[in-house]
Coordinates of C-alpha atoms in Angstrom, one line a residue:
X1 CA 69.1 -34.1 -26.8
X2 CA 70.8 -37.1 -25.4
X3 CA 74.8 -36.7 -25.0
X4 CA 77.2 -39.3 -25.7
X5 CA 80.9 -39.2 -24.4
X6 CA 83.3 -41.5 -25.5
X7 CA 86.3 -39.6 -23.9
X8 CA 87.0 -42.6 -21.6
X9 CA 87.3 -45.1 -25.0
X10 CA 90.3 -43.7 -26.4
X11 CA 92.6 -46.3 -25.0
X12 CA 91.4 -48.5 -27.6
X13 CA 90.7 -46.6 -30.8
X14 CA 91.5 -42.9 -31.9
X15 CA 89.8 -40.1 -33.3
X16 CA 91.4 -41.4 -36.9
X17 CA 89.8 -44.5 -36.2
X18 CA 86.5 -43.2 -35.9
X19 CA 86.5 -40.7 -38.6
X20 CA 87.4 -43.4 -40.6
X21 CA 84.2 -45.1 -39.9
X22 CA 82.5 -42.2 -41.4
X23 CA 81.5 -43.2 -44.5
X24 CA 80.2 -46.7 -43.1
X25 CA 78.5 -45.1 -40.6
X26 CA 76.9 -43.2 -42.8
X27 CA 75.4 -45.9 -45.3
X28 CA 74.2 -47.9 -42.3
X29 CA 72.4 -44.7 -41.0
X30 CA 71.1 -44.2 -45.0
X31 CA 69.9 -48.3 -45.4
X32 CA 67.8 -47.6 -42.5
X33 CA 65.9 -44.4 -43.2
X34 CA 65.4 -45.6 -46.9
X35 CA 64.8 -49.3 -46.5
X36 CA 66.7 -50.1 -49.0
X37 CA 68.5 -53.3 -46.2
X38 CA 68.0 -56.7 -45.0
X39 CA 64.4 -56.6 -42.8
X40 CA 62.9 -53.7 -44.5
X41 CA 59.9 -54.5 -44.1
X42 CA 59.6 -54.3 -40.8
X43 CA 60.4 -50.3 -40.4
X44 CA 57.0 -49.4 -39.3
X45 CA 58.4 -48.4 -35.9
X46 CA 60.4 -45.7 -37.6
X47 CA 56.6 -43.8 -38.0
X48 CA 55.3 -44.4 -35.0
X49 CA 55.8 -41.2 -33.3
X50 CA 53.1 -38.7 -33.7
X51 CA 53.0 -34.9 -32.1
X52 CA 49.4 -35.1 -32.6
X53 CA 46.5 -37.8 -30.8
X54 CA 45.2 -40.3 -33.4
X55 CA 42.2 -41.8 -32.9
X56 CA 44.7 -44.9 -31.7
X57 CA 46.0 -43.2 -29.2
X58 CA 42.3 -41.5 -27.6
X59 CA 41.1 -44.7 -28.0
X60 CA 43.9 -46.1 -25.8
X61 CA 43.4 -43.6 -23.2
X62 CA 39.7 -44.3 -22.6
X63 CA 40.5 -48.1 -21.7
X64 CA 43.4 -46.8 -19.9
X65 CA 40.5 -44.4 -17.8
X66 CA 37.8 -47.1 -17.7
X67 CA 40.7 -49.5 -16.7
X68 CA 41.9 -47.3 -13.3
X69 CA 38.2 -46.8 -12.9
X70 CA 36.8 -50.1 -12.3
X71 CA 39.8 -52.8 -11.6
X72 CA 42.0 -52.9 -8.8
X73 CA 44.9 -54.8 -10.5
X74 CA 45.9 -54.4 -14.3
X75 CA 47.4 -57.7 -15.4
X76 CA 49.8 -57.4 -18.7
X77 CA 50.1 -60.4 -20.9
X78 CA 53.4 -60.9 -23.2
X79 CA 56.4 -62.2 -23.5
X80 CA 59.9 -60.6 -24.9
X81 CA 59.0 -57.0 -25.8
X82 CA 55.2 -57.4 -25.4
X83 CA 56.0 -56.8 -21.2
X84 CA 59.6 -55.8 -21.5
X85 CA 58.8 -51.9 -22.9
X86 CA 56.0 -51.3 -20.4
X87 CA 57.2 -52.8 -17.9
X88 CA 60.9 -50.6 -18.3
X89 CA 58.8 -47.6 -18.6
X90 CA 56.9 -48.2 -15.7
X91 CA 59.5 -48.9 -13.4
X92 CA 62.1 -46.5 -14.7
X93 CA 58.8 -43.6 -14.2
X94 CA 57.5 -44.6 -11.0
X95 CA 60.6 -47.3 -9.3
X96 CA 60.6 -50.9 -9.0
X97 CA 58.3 -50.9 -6.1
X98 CA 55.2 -48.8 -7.6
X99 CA 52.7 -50.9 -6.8
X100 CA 52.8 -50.7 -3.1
X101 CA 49.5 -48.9 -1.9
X102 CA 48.1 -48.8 -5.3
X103 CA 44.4 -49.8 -5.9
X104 CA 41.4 -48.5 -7.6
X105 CA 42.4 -45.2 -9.4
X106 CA 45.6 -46.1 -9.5
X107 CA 45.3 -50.1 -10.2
X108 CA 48.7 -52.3 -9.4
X109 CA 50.4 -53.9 -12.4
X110 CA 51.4 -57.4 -12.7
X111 CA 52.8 -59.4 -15.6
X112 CA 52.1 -63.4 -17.0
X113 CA 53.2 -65.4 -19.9
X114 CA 56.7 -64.5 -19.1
X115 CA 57.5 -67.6 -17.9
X116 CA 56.3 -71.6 -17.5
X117 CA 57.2 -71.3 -13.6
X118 CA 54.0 -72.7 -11.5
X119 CA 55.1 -71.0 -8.8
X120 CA 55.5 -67.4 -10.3
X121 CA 51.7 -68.4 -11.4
X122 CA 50.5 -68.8 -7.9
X123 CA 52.1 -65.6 -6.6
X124 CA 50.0 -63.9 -9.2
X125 CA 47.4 -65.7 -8.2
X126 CA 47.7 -64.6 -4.8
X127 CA 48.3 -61.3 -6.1
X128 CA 44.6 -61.4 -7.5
X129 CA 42.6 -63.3 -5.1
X130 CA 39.9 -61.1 -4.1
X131 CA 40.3 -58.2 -6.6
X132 CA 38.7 -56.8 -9.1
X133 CA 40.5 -57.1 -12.5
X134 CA 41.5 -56.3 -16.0
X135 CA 43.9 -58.0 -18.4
X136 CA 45.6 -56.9 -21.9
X137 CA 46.6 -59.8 -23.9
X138 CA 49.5 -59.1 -26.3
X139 CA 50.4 -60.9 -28.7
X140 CA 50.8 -60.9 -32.7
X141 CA 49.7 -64.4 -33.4
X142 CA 47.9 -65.9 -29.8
X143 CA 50.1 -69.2 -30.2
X144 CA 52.8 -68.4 -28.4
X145 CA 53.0 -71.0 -25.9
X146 CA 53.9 -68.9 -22.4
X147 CA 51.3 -66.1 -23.0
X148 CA 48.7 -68.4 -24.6
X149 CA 48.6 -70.7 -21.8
X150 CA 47.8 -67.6 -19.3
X151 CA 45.3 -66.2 -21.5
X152 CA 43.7 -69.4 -21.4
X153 CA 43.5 -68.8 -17.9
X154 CA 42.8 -66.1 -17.2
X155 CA 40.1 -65.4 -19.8
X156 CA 38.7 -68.6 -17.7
X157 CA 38.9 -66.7 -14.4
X158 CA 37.3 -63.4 -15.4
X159 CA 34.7 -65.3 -17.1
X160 CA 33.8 -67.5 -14.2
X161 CA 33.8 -63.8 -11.7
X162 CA 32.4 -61.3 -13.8
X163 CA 30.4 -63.5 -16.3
X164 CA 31.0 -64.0 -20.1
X165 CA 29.4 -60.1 -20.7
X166 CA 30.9 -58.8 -17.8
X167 CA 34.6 -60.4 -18.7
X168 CA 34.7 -58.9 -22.5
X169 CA 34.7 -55.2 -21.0
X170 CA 37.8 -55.8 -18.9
X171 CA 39.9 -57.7 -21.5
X172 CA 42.0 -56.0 -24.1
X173 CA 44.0 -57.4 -27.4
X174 CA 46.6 -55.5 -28.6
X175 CA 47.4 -58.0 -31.6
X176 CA 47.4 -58.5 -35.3
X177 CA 45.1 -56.1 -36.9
X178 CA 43.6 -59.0 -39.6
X179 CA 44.8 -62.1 -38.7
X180 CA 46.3 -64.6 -35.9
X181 CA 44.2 -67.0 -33.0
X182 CA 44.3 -63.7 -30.9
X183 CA 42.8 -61.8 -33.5
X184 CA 39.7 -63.7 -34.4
X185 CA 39.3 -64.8 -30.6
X186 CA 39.2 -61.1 -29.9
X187 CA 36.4 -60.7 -32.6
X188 CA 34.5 -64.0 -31.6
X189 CA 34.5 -62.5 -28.0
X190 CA 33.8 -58.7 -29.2
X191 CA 36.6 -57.7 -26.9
X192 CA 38.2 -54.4 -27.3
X193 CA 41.3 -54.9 -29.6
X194 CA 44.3 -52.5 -30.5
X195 CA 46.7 -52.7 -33.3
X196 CA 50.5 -54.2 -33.6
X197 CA 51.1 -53.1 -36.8
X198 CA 52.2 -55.9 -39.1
X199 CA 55.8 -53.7 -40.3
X200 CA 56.5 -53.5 -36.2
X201 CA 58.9 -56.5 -34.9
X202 CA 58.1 -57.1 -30.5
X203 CA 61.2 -55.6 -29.5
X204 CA 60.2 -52.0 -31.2
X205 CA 56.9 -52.2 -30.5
X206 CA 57.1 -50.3 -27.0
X207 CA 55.2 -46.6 -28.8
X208 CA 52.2 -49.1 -30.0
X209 CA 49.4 -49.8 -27.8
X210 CA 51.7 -52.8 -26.8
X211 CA 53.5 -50.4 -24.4
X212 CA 51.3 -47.2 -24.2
X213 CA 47.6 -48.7 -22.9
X214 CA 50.3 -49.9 -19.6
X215 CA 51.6 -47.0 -19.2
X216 CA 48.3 -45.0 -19.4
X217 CA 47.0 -47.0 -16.7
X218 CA 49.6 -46.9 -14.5
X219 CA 48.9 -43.0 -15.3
X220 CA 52.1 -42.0 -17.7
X221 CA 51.3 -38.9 -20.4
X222 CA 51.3 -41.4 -23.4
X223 CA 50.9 -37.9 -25.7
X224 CA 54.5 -36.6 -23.9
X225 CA 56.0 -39.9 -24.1
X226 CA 54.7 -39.7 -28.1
X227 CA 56.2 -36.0 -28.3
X228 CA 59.6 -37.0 -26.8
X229 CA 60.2 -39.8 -29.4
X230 CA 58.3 -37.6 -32.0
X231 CA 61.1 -34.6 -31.6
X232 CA 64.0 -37.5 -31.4
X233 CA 62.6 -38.7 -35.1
X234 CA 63.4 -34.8 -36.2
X235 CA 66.3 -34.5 -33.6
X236 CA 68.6 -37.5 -34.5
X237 CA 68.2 -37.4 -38.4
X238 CA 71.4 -35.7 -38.8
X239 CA 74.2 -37.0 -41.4
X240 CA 77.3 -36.2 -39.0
X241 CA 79.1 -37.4 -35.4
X242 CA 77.2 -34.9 -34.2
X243 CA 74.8 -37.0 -33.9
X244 CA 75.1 -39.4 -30.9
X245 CA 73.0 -42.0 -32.4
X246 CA 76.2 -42.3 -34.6
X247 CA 78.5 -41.8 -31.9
X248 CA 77.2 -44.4 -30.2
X249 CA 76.5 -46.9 -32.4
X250 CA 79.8 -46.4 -34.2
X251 CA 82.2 -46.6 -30.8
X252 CA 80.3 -50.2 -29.5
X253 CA 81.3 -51.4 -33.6
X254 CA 84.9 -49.6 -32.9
X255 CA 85.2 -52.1 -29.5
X256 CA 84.2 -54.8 -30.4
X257 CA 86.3 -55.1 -33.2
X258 CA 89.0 -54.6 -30.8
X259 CA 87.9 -57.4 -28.7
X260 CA 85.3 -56.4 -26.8
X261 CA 82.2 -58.1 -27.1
X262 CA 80.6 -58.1 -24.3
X263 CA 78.7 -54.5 -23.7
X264 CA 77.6 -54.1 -19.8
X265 CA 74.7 -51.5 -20.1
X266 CA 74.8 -49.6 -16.0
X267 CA 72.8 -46.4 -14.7
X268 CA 73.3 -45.9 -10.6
X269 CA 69.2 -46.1 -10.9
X270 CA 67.2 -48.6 -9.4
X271 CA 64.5 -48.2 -11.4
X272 CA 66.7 -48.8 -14.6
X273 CA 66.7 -52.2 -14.4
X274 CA 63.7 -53.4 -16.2
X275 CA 65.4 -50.5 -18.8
X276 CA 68.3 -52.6 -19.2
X277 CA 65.8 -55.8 -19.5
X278 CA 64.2 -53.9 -22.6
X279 CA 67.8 -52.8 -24.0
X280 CA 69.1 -56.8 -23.8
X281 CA 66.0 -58.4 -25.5
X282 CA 66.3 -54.5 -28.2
X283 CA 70.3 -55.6 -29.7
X284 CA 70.7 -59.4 -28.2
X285 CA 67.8 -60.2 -30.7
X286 CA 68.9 -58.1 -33.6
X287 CA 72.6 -58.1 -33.5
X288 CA 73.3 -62.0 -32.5
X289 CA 73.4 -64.1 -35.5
X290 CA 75.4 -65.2 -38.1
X291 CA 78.3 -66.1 -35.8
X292 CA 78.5 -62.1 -34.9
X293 CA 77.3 -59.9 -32.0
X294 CA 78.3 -57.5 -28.6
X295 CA 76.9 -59.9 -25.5
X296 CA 74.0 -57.4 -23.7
X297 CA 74.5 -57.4 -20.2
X298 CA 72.9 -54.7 -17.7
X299 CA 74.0 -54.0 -14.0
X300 CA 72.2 -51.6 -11.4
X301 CA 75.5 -49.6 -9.8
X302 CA 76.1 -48.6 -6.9
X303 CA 74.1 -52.1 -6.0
X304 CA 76.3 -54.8 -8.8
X305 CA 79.7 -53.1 -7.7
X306 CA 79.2 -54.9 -4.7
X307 CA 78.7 -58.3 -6.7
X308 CA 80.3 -57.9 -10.4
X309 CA 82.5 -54.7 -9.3
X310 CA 85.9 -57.5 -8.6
X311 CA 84.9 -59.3 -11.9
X312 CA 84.4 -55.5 -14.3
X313 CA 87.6 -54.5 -12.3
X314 CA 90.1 -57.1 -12.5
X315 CA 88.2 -60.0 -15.4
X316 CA 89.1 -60.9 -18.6
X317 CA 89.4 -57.4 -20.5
X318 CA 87.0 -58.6 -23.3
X319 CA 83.6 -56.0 -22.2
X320 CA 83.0 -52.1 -22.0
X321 CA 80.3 -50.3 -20.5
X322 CA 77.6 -48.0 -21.3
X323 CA 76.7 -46.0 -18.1
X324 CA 73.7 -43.9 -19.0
X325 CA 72.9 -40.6 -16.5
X326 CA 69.9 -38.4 -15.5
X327 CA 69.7 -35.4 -14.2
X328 CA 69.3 -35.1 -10.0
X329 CA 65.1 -34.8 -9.1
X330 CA 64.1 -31.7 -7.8
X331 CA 63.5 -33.4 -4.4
X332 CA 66.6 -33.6 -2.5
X333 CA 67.9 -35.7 0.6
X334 CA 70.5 -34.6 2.9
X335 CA 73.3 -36.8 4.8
X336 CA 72.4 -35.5 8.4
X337 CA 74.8 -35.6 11.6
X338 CA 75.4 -37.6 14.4
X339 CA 77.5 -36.0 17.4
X340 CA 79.2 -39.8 18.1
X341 CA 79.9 -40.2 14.4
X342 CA 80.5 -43.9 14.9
X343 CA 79.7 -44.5 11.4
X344 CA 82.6 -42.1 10.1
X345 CA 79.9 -40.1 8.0
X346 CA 80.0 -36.7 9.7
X347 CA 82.4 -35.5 7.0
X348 CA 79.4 -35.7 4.7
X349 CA 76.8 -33.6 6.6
X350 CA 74.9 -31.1 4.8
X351 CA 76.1 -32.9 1.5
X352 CA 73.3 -33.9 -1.1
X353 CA 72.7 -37.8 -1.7
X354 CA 73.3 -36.7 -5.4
X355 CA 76.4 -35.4 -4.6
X356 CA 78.0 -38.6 -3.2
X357 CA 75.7 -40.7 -6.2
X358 CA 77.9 -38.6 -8.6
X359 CA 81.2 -39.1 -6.8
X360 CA 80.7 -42.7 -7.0
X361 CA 79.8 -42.1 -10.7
X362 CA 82.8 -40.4 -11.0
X363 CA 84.8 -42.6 -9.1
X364 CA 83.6 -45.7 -10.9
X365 CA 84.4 -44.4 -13.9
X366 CA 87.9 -43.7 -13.5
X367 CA 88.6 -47.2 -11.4
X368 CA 87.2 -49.4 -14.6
X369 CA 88.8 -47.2 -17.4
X370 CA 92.2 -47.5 -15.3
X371 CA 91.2 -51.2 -15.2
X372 CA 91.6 -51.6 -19.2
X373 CA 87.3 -51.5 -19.5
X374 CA 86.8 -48.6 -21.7
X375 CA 83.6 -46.4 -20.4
X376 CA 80.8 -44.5 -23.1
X377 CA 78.7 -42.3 -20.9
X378 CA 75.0 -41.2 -21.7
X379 CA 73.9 -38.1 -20.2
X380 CA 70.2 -38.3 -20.8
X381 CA 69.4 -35.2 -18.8
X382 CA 66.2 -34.6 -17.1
X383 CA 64.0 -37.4 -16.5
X384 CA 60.4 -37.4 -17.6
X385 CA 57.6 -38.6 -19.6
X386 CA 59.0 -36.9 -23.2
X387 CA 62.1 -37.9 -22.0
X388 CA 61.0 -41.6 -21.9
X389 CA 59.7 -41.8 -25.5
X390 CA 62.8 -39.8 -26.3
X391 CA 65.2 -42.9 -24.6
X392 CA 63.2 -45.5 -26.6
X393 CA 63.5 -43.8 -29.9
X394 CA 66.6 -43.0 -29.8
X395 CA 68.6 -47.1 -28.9
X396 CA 66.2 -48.2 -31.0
X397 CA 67.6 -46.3 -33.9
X398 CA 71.1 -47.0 -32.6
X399 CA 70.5 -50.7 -32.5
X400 CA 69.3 -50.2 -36.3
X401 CA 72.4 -48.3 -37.6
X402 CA 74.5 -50.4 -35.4
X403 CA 73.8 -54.0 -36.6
X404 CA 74.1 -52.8 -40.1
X405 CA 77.5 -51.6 -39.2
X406 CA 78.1 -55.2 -37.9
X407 CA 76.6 -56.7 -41.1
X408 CA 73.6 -58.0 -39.9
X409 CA 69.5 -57.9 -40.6
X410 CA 68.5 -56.0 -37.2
X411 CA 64.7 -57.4 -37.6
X412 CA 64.8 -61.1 -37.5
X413 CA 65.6 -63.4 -35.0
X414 CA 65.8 -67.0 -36.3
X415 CA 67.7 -68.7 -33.4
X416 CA 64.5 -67.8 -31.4
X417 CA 62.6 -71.1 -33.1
X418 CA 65.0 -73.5 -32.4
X419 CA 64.3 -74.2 -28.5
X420 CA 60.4 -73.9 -29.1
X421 CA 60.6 -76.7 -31.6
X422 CA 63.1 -78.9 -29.5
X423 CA 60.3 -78.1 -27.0
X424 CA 57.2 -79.0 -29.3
X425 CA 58.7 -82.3 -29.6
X426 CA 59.1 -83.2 -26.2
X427 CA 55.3 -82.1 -25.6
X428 CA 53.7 -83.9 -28.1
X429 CA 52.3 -80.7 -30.2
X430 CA 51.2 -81.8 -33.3
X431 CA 53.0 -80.9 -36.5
X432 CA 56.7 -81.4 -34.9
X433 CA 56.9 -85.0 -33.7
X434 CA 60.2 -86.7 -33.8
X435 CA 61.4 -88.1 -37.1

């Protein structure tokens, strides 16, 4: 089980406080599990988790074979949480720099229709030139304007190398199972498609096919990452602070009604930054609106103390932080010796790296919670494939429970449409000129 500490937040509430928040707690927690709230019917995420393969899931991890068996590069589609959630488990599995030295077995992963920047288009480009290639094209409806415009081309580009035949057996749709552009272009096409369930919102969709046919190919147990988040369905149902799903969710409500609304999500990590990524788009999208929200921020430590360490130390006293842990891998390096000891380091010989990375844990801790910036640790324990599913499961039902608490329907987003239709106007698309 995940631990949550809040013993470095009581500087701005007390244990009263939160007991106080029990029964509130507790009817958020209930309006999720039962549906009976705002966005119910987009709970389908709640059931994903299986212990068991479904024909989905075997189905998933034949492409994922055939994929690592014939392309060189595995290209991922999306936007928001259609590349966020694989590309946070990827890199939080394997580190931010996994695709060095990959190839065929093993194909690199890139991402597109994340952006409208030409020149991130002709790295990937670049990227691909003279590889073989598969691509997964994500998306509920196939109209969203950043990922439509690179399935355009790259449909093109696989078509004009492999042929119109030899394209369809290296493109995959994880969209709408009955309806959308993508949907009936994957059935024109007869390309292989996979299921976004219509109850699942993008930013929970990470244990559908969305997140799990990426992570099979970049060669991630999709059946342990399934099992972790399968025992954190049965693990976190509990009615009680005992429960760090409520611990967590109720201490971030607890701050930021005291002032704090800026959250600053940190692990000392590297490859937690694409985690974070996930985490921002997971409670910026269903906490913000209505005039109400905690800002999502995420920082890579010991890295960001060197750049935003002044600012968390010695700011405005309006944020907290959420510094989540993992257990020390079973490989170890060791701070060697030097018999000039110009660098001053010799009083660390012998020592573990993990032993100074916990230090500065330690020591980072106390500096911002003597600074006024209250501190809730996560002690996620070891890190692995079950652990991963376990991670996702687990904010994701504290994002739920939390935005109730704050009053809020955690499943829609209606801001979202307001810059795409200021942007329809400028380009012309028909249906939203300027009146």
């Amino acid at each position: 089980m995940i631990k949550v500490d809040i013993s470095n937040v009581w500087s701005q509430f007390s244990l009263p406080d939160l007991l106080a928040m029990e029964k509130e707690v507790m009817s958020a927690h209930e309006t999720l599990m039962t549906g009976s709230g705002e966005g119910n019917d987009f709970l389908g995420w709640l059931e994903l988790p299986v212990w068991e393969e479904t024909d989905e899931i075997r189905r998933i991890r034949m492409a994922a074979a055939s994929i690592r068996e014939n392309s060189d590069v595995f290209v991922v589609v999306g936007i928001g949480g259609s590349y966020l959630g694989p590309r946070a488990a990827i890199e939080l599995m394997q580190g931010a720099n996994h695709n060095i030295g990959k190839g065929r077995g093993n194909p690199q992963i890139f991402y597109a229709g994340n952006s409208l920047s030409t020149r991130g288009w002709n790295e990937l480009l670049r990227l691909l030139e003279g590889k073989d290639f598969s691509v997964a094209f994500i998306s509920k409806s196939g109209t969203t304007t950043e990922p439509a415009i690179a399935t355009r081309a790259l449909r093109w580009m696989l078509e004009r190398k492999y042929g119109t035949d030899g394209a369809k057996h290296r493109i995959y749709a994880i969209t709408d199972p009955a309806k959308g552009a993508l949907r009936q272009m994957a059935t024109e096409e007869g390309w292989e498609t996979f299921v976004i369930p219509p109850d699942v919102g993008g930013r929970y969709s990470v244990l559908t096919a969305v997140g799990l046919l990426p992570m099979a190919v970049a060669g991630i147990d999709i059946m342990q990452v399934m099992q972790g988040a399968f025992s954190a369905r049965k693990t976190y149902d509990v009615r009680s602070f005992e429960n760090p799903v409520w611990l967590y969710a109720a201490s971030r409500n607890l701050l930021y009604r005291s002032g704090k609304a800026i959250e600053l999500l940190s692990s000392f990590e590297p490859g937690f930054k694409m985690f974070g990524g996930w985490w921002q788009q997971l409670f910026g999208e269903s906490e913000g609106k209505d005039g109400k929200g905690i800002f999502p921020v995420s920082a890579e430590f010991t890295a960001d103390l060197h750049s935003l360490g002044q600012m968390i130390q010695q700011g405005e006293r309006n944020l907290f932080e959420t510094m989540v842990r993992f257990a020390p891998p079973a490989q170890k390096a060791i701070v060697g010796s030097d018999w000039k000891n110009l660098d001053g380091l010799n009083y660390l010989e012998g020592r573990t790296l993990d032993f100074v990375d916990e230090q500065a844990y330690l020591g980072t801790v106390a500096a911002h919670v003597d600074g006024g910036v209250p501190v809730i640790s996560v002690d996620a324990g070891d890190l692995n494939d079950s652990k991963l599913g376990e991670m996702f499961y687990f904010f994701e039902l504290c994002c739920g429970v939390s935005a109730y608490l704050l009053g809020v329907n955690p499943f829609n987003q209606p801001g979202v449409e307001f810059y795409k239709r200021n942007m329809f106007q400028l380009l012309g698309k028909p249906g939203y000129e300027q009146k």
